[in-house]
Short mmCIF file of C-alpha atoms in Angstrom, two decimals:
data_model
loop_
_atom_site.label_atom_id
_atom_site.label_comp_id
_atom_site.label_asym_id
_atom_site.label_seq_id
_atom_site.Cartn_x
_atom_site.Cartn_y
_atom_site.Cartn_z
CA MET A 181 90.22 -15.70 -53.69
CA ARG A 182 92.68 -13.55 -51.74
CA LYS A 183 91.40 -10.39 -53.43
CA PHE A 184 87.83 -11.39 -52.60
CA ILE A 185 88.75 -11.79 -48.91
CA ILE A 186 90.42 -8.38 -48.89
CA VAL A 187 87.33 -6.79 -50.44
CA ILE A 188 85.07 -8.41 -47.83
CA PHE A 189 87.43 -7.23 -45.09
CA TYR A 190 87.37 -3.70 -46.50
CA LEU A 191 83.59 -3.67 -46.55
CA ILE A 192 83.36 -4.98 -42.98
CA VAL A 193 85.66 -2.22 -41.77
CA GLN A 194 83.60 0.35 -43.67
CA ILE A 195 80.42 -0.99 -42.03
CA LEU A 196 82.04 -0.69 -38.61
CA TYR A 197 82.96 2.87 -39.47
CA VAL A 198 79.43 3.75 -40.56
CA THR A 199 78.08 2.19 -37.37
CA SER A 200 80.37 4.41 -35.33
CA ARG A 201 78.71 7.41 -36.97
CA THR A 202 75.22 6.72 -35.59
CA GLN A 203 74.96 10.27 -34.25
CA LYS A 204 75.87 11.79 -37.62
CA THR A 205 79.21 13.18 -36.56
CA ALA A 206 82.23 11.16 -35.59
CA LEU A 207 83.15 13.66 -32.94
CA ASP A 208 79.97 13.82 -30.84
CA SER A 209 79.74 10.15 -29.86
CA GLN A 210 82.86 9.54 -27.81
CA GLU A 211 82.10 5.91 -27.00
CA ASN A 212 81.52 4.98 -30.64
CA ILE A 213 84.50 6.87 -31.92
CA ARG A 214 86.76 5.35 -29.28
CA THR A 215 85.83 1.87 -30.52
CA TRP A 216 86.48 2.92 -34.10
CA GLN A 217 89.81 4.49 -33.12
CA ASN A 218 90.95 1.29 -31.43
CA ILE A 219 90.13 -0.77 -34.51
CA ARG A 220 91.94 1.60 -36.84
CA ALA A 221 94.89 2.02 -34.48
CA PHE A 222 95.39 -1.75 -34.44
CA PHE A 223 95.49 -2.14 -38.22
CA SER A 224 97.39 1.09 -38.71
CA SER A 225 100.09 -0.17 -36.34
CA ILE A 226 100.57 -3.18 -38.60
CA ASN A 227 100.89 -1.07 -41.74
CA THR A 228 103.35 1.30 -40.07
CA LEU A 229 105.82 -1.37 -38.97
CA PRO A 230 109.15 -0.29 -40.54
CA ALA A 231 109.54 -3.24 -42.90
CA ARG A 232 105.91 -3.15 -44.02
CA SER A 233 105.78 0.63 -44.44
CA GLN A 234 108.84 0.44 -46.70
CA LYS A 235 107.11 -2.19 -48.84
CA ILE A 236 104.00 -0.04 -49.05
CA LEU A 237 106.08 2.98 -50.07
CA GLN A 238 107.95 0.96 -52.70
CA ARG A 239 104.72 -0.37 -54.18
CA ALA A 240 103.39 3.19 -54.40
CA ARG A 241 106.59 4.21 -56.15
CA ASN A 242 106.34 1.31 -58.59
CA ALA A 243 102.75 2.30 -59.31
CA ARG A 244 103.90 5.89 -60.12
CA ARG A 245 101.83 7.30 -57.27
CA LEU A 246 104.73 9.31 -55.84
CA GLN A 247 106.12 12.56 -57.16
CA ASP A 248 109.50 12.33 -58.87
CA ARG A 249 112.20 13.15 -56.34
CA VAL A 250 113.95 16.46 -56.98
CA PRO A 251 117.74 15.82 -57.13
CA ASP A 252 119.90 17.35 -54.41
CA TYR A 253 121.77 19.50 -56.93
CA VAL A 254 118.55 21.31 -57.91
CA PRO A 255 118.04 24.35 -55.63
CA PHE A 256 114.76 25.26 -53.97
CA PRO A 257 112.77 27.30 -56.53
CA CYS A 258 112.66 30.48 -54.41
CA ASP A 259 115.28 32.74 -52.87
CA VAL A 260 114.40 32.40 -49.21
CA LYS A 261 116.48 35.36 -47.98
CA GLY A 262 113.64 37.88 -48.19
CA GLY A 263 111.00 35.40 -47.16
CA ARG A 264 111.02 36.34 -43.48
CA SER A 265 110.45 39.87 -42.16
CA PRO A 266 113.38 41.55 -40.35
CA VAL A 267 110.92 42.48 -37.60
CA ILE A 268 107.89 40.36 -36.72
CA PRO A 269 104.92 42.05 -38.43
CA ASN A 270 101.92 43.22 -36.44
CA SER A 271 99.56 42.86 -39.40
CA VAL A 272 98.43 39.70 -41.15
CA HIS A 273 98.39 41.79 -44.31
CA LYS A 274 102.17 42.13 -44.11
CA LEU A 275 102.83 38.45 -43.54
CA ARG A 276 105.68 36.80 -45.39
CA PRO A 277 105.92 32.99 -45.62
CA GLY A 278 108.88 32.84 -43.25
CA ASP A 279 106.91 34.74 -40.60
CA ILE A 280 104.63 31.74 -40.09
CA ASP A 281 105.72 29.91 -36.94
CA LEU A 282 102.89 27.40 -36.57
CA ILE A 283 100.74 25.42 -38.95
CA GLY A 284 97.49 23.57 -38.23
CA SER A 285 94.98 21.64 -40.32
CA LEU A 286 91.28 20.85 -40.07
CA GLY A 287 89.28 18.60 -42.35
CA ASP A 288 88.40 15.05 -43.33
CA SER A 289 90.27 12.06 -44.75
CA LEU A 290 91.78 14.07 -47.62
CA THR A 291 93.61 16.29 -45.11
CA ALA A 292 94.31 13.34 -42.82
CA GLY A 293 96.12 11.66 -45.71
CA LEU A 294 94.04 8.49 -45.80
CA GLY A 295 95.62 5.93 -48.09
CA ILE A 296 98.06 8.31 -49.76
CA PHE A 297 100.50 5.44 -50.29
CA ALA A 298 97.84 2.72 -50.61
CA THR A 299 97.94 0.35 -53.55
CA LYS A 300 95.81 -2.24 -51.74
CA LEU A 301 92.49 -1.78 -49.96
CA VAL A 302 93.82 -2.93 -46.59
CA GLU A 303 96.33 -0.06 -46.69
CA LEU A 304 93.44 2.42 -46.62
CA LEU A 305 93.32 1.88 -42.88
CA THR A 306 96.47 3.99 -42.61
CA GLU A 307 96.52 7.77 -42.57
CA ASN A 308 99.73 8.95 -44.20
CA ARG A 309 99.25 12.24 -42.41
CA GLY A 310 102.89 13.27 -42.63
CA VAL A 311 102.68 13.79 -46.40
CA SER A 312 99.22 15.39 -46.75
CA ALA A 313 99.23 18.62 -48.72
CA THR A 314 98.32 21.16 -46.04
CA GLY A 315 99.31 19.45 -42.79
CA GLY A 316 102.23 17.11 -43.43
CA GLY A 317 105.89 17.89 -42.89
CA GLN A 318 107.53 14.49 -43.21
CA GLY A 319 110.79 14.50 -45.17
CA SER A 320 111.37 17.49 -47.43
CA TRP A 321 109.90 19.21 -50.47
CA ARG A 322 112.21 17.20 -52.71
CA GLU A 323 110.31 13.96 -52.06
CA PHE A 324 107.03 15.15 -50.53
CA LEU A 325 105.90 18.59 -51.63
CA THR A 326 103.59 19.93 -48.91
CA ILE A 327 102.81 23.41 -47.63
CA PRO A 328 104.77 22.77 -44.37
CA ASN A 329 107.76 21.43 -46.30
CA ILE A 330 107.78 24.60 -48.39
CA LEU A 331 107.43 26.84 -45.34
CA LYS A 332 110.29 25.02 -43.60
CA GLU A 333 112.60 26.38 -46.28
CA PHE A 334 111.69 29.91 -45.17
CA ASN A 335 111.44 29.14 -41.45
CA PRO A 336 113.22 25.98 -40.24
CA ASN A 337 111.65 26.48 -36.80
CA LEU A 338 108.11 25.93 -38.07
CA ILE A 339 106.01 23.72 -35.77
CA GLY A 340 102.67 21.95 -35.96
CA TYR A 341 102.98 19.75 -39.03
CA ALA A 342 102.40 15.99 -38.83
CA VAL A 343 105.65 14.07 -38.84
CA SER A 344 104.56 10.51 -39.66
CA ASP A 345 101.77 8.11 -40.45
CA SER A 346 99.38 8.64 -37.55
CA LEU A 347 95.78 8.97 -36.51
CA SER A 348 94.41 12.28 -35.23
CA PHE A 349 94.72 11.28 -31.57
CA GLN A 350 98.31 10.02 -31.88
CA SER A 351 101.38 12.14 -31.17
CA GLY A 352 102.67 12.12 -34.74
CA SER A 353 99.66 14.10 -35.93
CA LYS A 354 100.75 17.27 -34.06
CA PHE A 355 98.37 20.07 -35.18
CA ASN A 356 96.99 18.19 -38.18
CA ILE A 357 93.86 16.94 -36.44
CA ALA A 358 91.74 16.22 -39.51
CA GLU A 359 89.42 13.26 -38.92
CA SER A 360 88.50 10.71 -41.59
CA GLY A 361 84.76 10.78 -42.13
CA ALA A 362 84.31 14.28 -40.74
CA ILE A 363 81.49 16.45 -42.09
CA SER A 364 80.90 20.16 -41.89
CA GLY A 365 79.06 19.80 -38.59
CA ASP A 366 82.23 18.44 -36.98
CA MET A 367 84.23 21.58 -37.64
CA PRO A 368 83.35 23.65 -34.54
CA PHE A 369 84.19 20.81 -32.15
CA MET A 370 87.34 19.92 -34.10
CA THR A 371 88.41 23.56 -34.02
CA GLU A 372 88.07 23.67 -30.26
CA GLN A 373 90.24 20.55 -30.04
CA LEU A 374 92.88 22.17 -32.24
CA ILE A 375 92.93 25.32 -30.11
CA ARG A 376 93.25 23.27 -26.95
CA ARG A 377 96.15 21.31 -28.43
CA ILE A 378 97.91 24.50 -29.53
CA LYS A 379 97.49 26.21 -26.18
CA ASN A 380 98.77 23.17 -24.30
CA ASP A 381 101.98 23.00 -26.34
CA SER A 382 104.89 24.55 -24.46
CA ARG A 383 106.58 25.57 -27.72
CA VAL A 384 103.76 27.94 -28.62
CA ASP A 385 103.62 31.63 -27.78
CA ILE A 386 99.96 32.19 -28.54
CA GLU A 387 100.25 36.00 -28.69
CA LYS A 388 103.53 36.23 -30.57
CA HIS A 389 103.56 33.36 -33.09
CA TRP A 390 101.92 33.77 -36.48
CA LYS A 391 99.70 30.82 -37.40
CA LEU A 392 98.48 29.35 -40.68
CA ILE A 393 95.38 27.19 -40.29
CA SER A 394 94.08 25.26 -43.31
CA LEU A 395 90.52 23.98 -43.58
CA MET A 396 88.94 21.72 -46.19
CA ILE A 397 85.63 19.96 -45.53
CA GLY A 398 82.64 18.79 -47.55
CA ALA A 399 83.37 15.52 -49.36
CA ASN A 400 81.47 13.46 -46.79
CA ASP A 401 78.59 15.95 -46.78
CA PHE A 402 78.34 15.30 -50.53
CA CYS A 403 78.85 11.54 -50.26
CA SER A 404 76.84 10.39 -47.28
CA GLU A 405 74.62 13.25 -46.11
CA MET A 406 73.16 15.02 -49.13
CA CYS A 407 71.01 12.21 -50.53
CA TYR A 408 69.56 11.10 -47.19
CA LEU A 409 68.14 14.46 -46.15
CA GLN A 410 64.55 15.46 -46.84
CA SER A 411 65.98 18.37 -48.79
CA PRO A 412 69.54 17.92 -50.08
CA TRP A 413 69.93 21.72 -50.03
CA THR A 414 70.01 21.47 -46.24
CA ILE A 415 73.74 20.78 -46.37
CA VAL A 416 74.27 24.24 -47.88
CA LYS A 417 72.38 25.97 -45.08
CA ASN A 418 74.12 23.86 -42.44
CA HIS A 419 77.54 24.49 -43.94
CA ARG A 420 77.05 28.24 -43.82
CA GLU A 421 76.25 28.03 -40.11
CA ASP A 422 79.05 25.56 -39.35
CA LEU A 423 81.66 27.59 -41.22
CA LEU A 424 80.67 30.85 -39.56
CA GLU A 425 80.86 29.23 -36.12
CA THR A 426 84.24 27.65 -36.92
CA LEU A 427 85.80 30.87 -38.16
CA ARG A 428 84.49 32.84 -35.18
CA ILE A 429 86.00 30.30 -32.79
CA LEU A 430 89.36 30.63 -34.54
CA ARG A 431 89.14 34.43 -34.64
CA ASP A 432 88.28 34.74 -30.96
CA ASN A 433 90.90 32.28 -29.69
CA LEU A 434 93.90 32.44 -32.02
CA PRO A 435 95.41 35.90 -32.47
CA ARG A 436 97.84 36.38 -35.35
CA THR A 437 96.19 33.82 -37.61
CA LEU A 438 95.69 33.44 -41.33
CA VAL A 439 93.06 30.88 -42.35
CA ASN A 440 93.36 29.14 -45.70
CA ILE A 441 90.04 27.67 -46.85
CA ILE A 442 90.33 25.09 -49.61
CA PRO A 443 86.90 24.28 -51.05
CA PRO A 444 86.08 20.57 -51.26
CA PRO A 445 86.57 19.17 -54.76
CA HIS A 446 83.49 18.96 -56.95
CA LEU A 447 82.80 15.23 -57.24
CA LYS A 448 81.55 15.48 -60.81
CA THR A 449 85.20 15.35 -61.83
CA LEU A 450 85.70 12.04 -60.05
CA PHE A 451 82.42 10.55 -61.29
CA ASN A 452 83.38 11.24 -64.89
CA ILE A 453 86.50 9.04 -64.70
CA ASN A 454 85.42 6.11 -66.86
CA ASN A 455 88.49 3.87 -66.82
CA LYS A 456 88.48 2.86 -63.15
CA PRO A 457 89.15 -0.84 -62.46
CA PRO A 458 86.04 -2.94 -61.62
CA ILE A 459 86.88 -3.10 -57.90
CA CYS A 460 86.56 0.69 -57.73
CA GLU A 461 82.94 0.52 -58.84
CA LEU A 462 82.30 -1.28 -55.57
CA THR A 463 84.52 0.84 -53.31
CA THR A 464 83.27 4.20 -54.59
CA SER A 465 79.62 3.10 -54.48
CA PHE A 466 80.04 2.06 -50.87
CA SER A 467 82.18 5.01 -49.73
CA CYS A 468 80.18 7.66 -51.62
CA PRO A 469 76.67 6.34 -52.30
CA CYS A 470 75.09 9.74 -52.97
CA ILE A 471 77.25 10.21 -56.07
CA PHE A 472 78.35 6.73 -57.15
CA GLY A 473 75.38 4.66 -55.98
CA LEU A 474 72.86 3.73 -58.69
CA ARG A 475 69.90 4.85 -56.60
CA TRP A 476 70.63 8.58 -56.81
CA ARG A 477 72.02 9.05 -60.32
CA ASN A 478 68.87 10.68 -61.62
CA GLN A 479 69.47 13.50 -59.13
CA HIS A 480 73.04 14.24 -60.16
CA GLU A 481 72.33 17.57 -61.79
CA VAL A 482 70.74 18.87 -58.59
CA PHE A 483 73.59 17.43 -56.51
CA TYR A 484 76.16 19.08 -58.77
CA GLU A 485 74.43 22.43 -58.34
CA ILE A 486 74.43 21.95 -54.56
CA MET A 487 78.15 21.18 -54.54
CA THR A 488 78.88 24.34 -56.50
CA ARG A 489 76.78 26.40 -54.09
CA PHE A 490 78.57 24.76 -51.15
CA GLN A 491 81.89 25.93 -52.62
CA ASN A 492 80.59 29.43 -53.37
CA ILE A 493 79.44 29.95 -49.79
CA GLU A 494 83.04 29.63 -48.63
CA GLU A 495 84.18 32.39 -50.96
CA GLU A 496 81.32 34.63 -49.81
CA ILE A 497 81.97 34.13 -46.09
CA ALA A 498 85.72 34.64 -46.48
CA GLN A 499 85.00 38.23 -47.57
CA TYR A 500 82.98 39.16 -44.48
CA SER A 501 84.51 42.14 -42.74
CA GLU A 502 84.45 40.32 -39.39
CA PHE A 503 87.10 37.97 -40.81
CA GLN A 504 89.34 40.71 -42.20
CA ARG A 505 91.03 42.19 -39.16
CA ASN A 506 94.57 43.33 -38.60
CA ASP A 507 95.59 40.19 -36.72
CA PHE A 508 93.20 37.70 -38.35
CA ALA A 509 92.25 37.08 -41.96
CA VAL A 510 90.48 34.42 -44.01
CA ILE A 511 91.26 33.71 -47.64
CA VAL A 512 90.02 31.02 -50.04
CA GLN A 513 92.45 29.09 -52.25
CA PRO A 514 89.95 27.83 -54.87
CA PHE A 515 91.99 25.56 -57.14
CA THR A 516 89.43 22.77 -56.55
CA THR A 517 86.45 24.67 -57.97
CA ASN A 518 87.17 23.86 -61.62
CA LEU A 519 89.45 20.88 -61.21
CA SER A 520 90.23 18.76 -64.28
CA PHE A 521 91.68 15.30 -63.90
CA PRO A 522 95.08 14.59 -65.56
CA ILE A 523 95.07 12.58 -68.77
CA GLY A 524 97.76 9.95 -69.33
CA LYS A 525 99.80 9.35 -72.47
CA ASP A 526 97.30 6.70 -73.55
CA GLY A 527 94.49 9.26 -73.61
CA ASN A 528 92.77 7.86 -70.53
CA PHE A 529 92.46 9.41 -67.08
CA ASP A 530 95.72 8.99 -65.16
CA LEU A 531 94.75 6.76 -62.24
CA SER A 532 98.15 7.16 -60.58
CA TYR A 533 96.72 10.32 -59.00
CA LEU A 534 94.22 8.18 -57.07
CA SER A 535 94.59 5.81 -54.14
CA ALA A 536 93.59 2.14 -54.13
CA ASP A 537 89.88 2.92 -53.72
CA CYS A 538 89.78 5.39 -56.65
CA PHE A 539 88.29 7.98 -54.30
CA HIS A 540 91.12 9.26 -52.13
CA ILE A 541 94.24 10.69 -53.72
CA SER A 542 97.85 9.58 -53.97
CA GLN A 543 100.99 11.37 -52.85
CA LYS A 544 101.58 12.62 -56.39
CA ALA A 545 98.15 14.26 -56.31
CA ASN A 546 98.83 15.77 -52.87
CA ALA A 547 102.01 17.32 -54.24
CA ARG A 548 100.08 18.78 -57.14
CA CYS A 549 97.46 20.16 -54.73
CA THR A 550 100.27 21.75 -52.72
CA ASN A 551 101.69 23.49 -55.76
CA ALA A 552 98.29 24.94 -56.63
CA ILE A 553 97.56 26.10 -53.07
CA TRP A 554 101.01 27.68 -52.76
CA ASN A 555 100.68 29.57 -56.04
CA ASN A 556 97.26 30.86 -55.01
CA MET A 557 98.65 32.14 -51.73
CA PHE A 558 100.50 34.83 -53.72
CA LEU A 559 97.69 35.71 -56.12
CA PRO A 560 95.01 38.37 -55.43
CA PRO A 561 91.53 36.93 -54.89
CA ASP A 562 90.27 37.84 -58.36
CA GLU A 563 93.28 36.24 -60.05
CA LYS A 564 93.49 32.93 -58.23
CA ILE A 565 93.71 29.74 -60.30
CA ARG A 566 90.78 27.31 -60.23
CA ASP A 567 92.55 24.21 -61.45
CA TRP A 568 95.88 22.49 -60.85
CA ASP A 569 98.82 22.04 -63.18
CA GLU A 570 101.84 19.82 -63.61
CA LEU A 571 104.13 19.78 -60.59
CA PHE A 572 106.63 22.68 -60.57
CA LYS A 573 105.44 23.93 -63.97
CA ASN A 574 104.73 27.19 -62.15
CA PHE A 575 105.94 27.84 -58.61
CA ALA A 576 105.23 31.15 -56.92
CA CYS A 577 107.91 32.98 -54.94
CA PRO A 578 107.74 36.13 -52.81
CA THR A 579 109.41 39.08 -54.52
CA THR A 580 110.21 42.67 -53.62
CA LYS A 581 107.05 43.68 -55.49
CA THR A 582 104.81 41.00 -53.95
CA PRO A 583 106.49 39.98 -50.67
CA TYR A 584 103.35 39.18 -48.70
CA ILE A 585 100.87 36.33 -48.70
CA ALA A 586 97.83 37.69 -50.50
CA THR A 587 94.80 38.79 -48.46
CA TRP A 588 91.74 40.74 -49.51
CA GLN A 589 93.13 43.88 -47.92
CA ASN A 590 96.72 43.89 -49.17
CA SER A 591 95.63 42.86 -52.66
CA GLN A 592 93.53 45.99 -52.89
CA LYS A 593 96.59 47.97 -51.78
CA LYS A 594 98.80 46.44 -54.49
CA PHE A 595 101.06 44.64 -52.07
CA GLY A 596 104.28 46.65 -51.96
CA ASN A 597 102.55 49.94 -51.28
CA TYR A 598 100.49 48.59 -48.41
#
């Protein structure tokens, strides 16, 4: 009976969320989104009470949804001494990891960290933003492997990462302003909000500091937009326009910036998981009707082709010369484009990489994403990996031969000779 009540509660909250999206984007209806924010802030405040958050964390640990903690006697995998330039570089193509002073993140619930620690549906009202792969800096790499927690080893003065469970409008989010439910069309507005937040921060020297901005968007376009349009291919056309506008806003307002684009995961991988618990058939069908709902399954092959094209567009745009300047560059880290889901010892899909709704991902999965993104940051575009691997199985480090974060330009120049 209790589980039934929780499910009903979850569905009611989801309906309220959908209602708040009556104008298609969560960010263009301020009155609706304010109502939704108040609802989520209330329930999030309950889940983030110290005693309750510890219980939630312990349940996630018991469910094997956390990475194994790296013991204190094990050193950081890289020698950080050469990881920061002796003199601040003037070119993004000579950027070492320790040169990055500021980190920001744009995206949807995956970047916002929705339900990373959740083992129960009600816990999906919390955004564990501080441990999300690209925008979280809570703790250290030993317990929560994230891009900011790696970069902090090279530059302890790094700023911008989320420091705690928080919603995008709360102080703990810092420059991780990803918004649950966001679609591609939200990106330009969200980007303007990020720039405003950066420029209003007294710690930031906008001209001097090097910035790493990560962007991942598309899951909600696939889940709740694609099947309701007269032509599902419209999302591809719209995404091209939205991405171009977003990147131009970043380019024209944030000097000394490297943009990491992470393509949205192809949802065929998630659909093919056949050992989900029965409750997940309900949650995924409601959260992602275009893929998991029965009504649209005869169109899956077309939808899969659209998702692939959506991903490909990002790699095409990233190569445009207008986004390859001396003080601004865009690069795609495409580990999601051929993602395979981990298999457990019993031969079934390992569900510990998923959150309570079997749609969002756990902390262990975020750590694995981090490892893949980090490795790709040091690989030339034509050599980047398109899947993820076991945590720390391979971990890239800057070397005297390849000291810089890979861009299109310095990869062509063979790094060290650039």
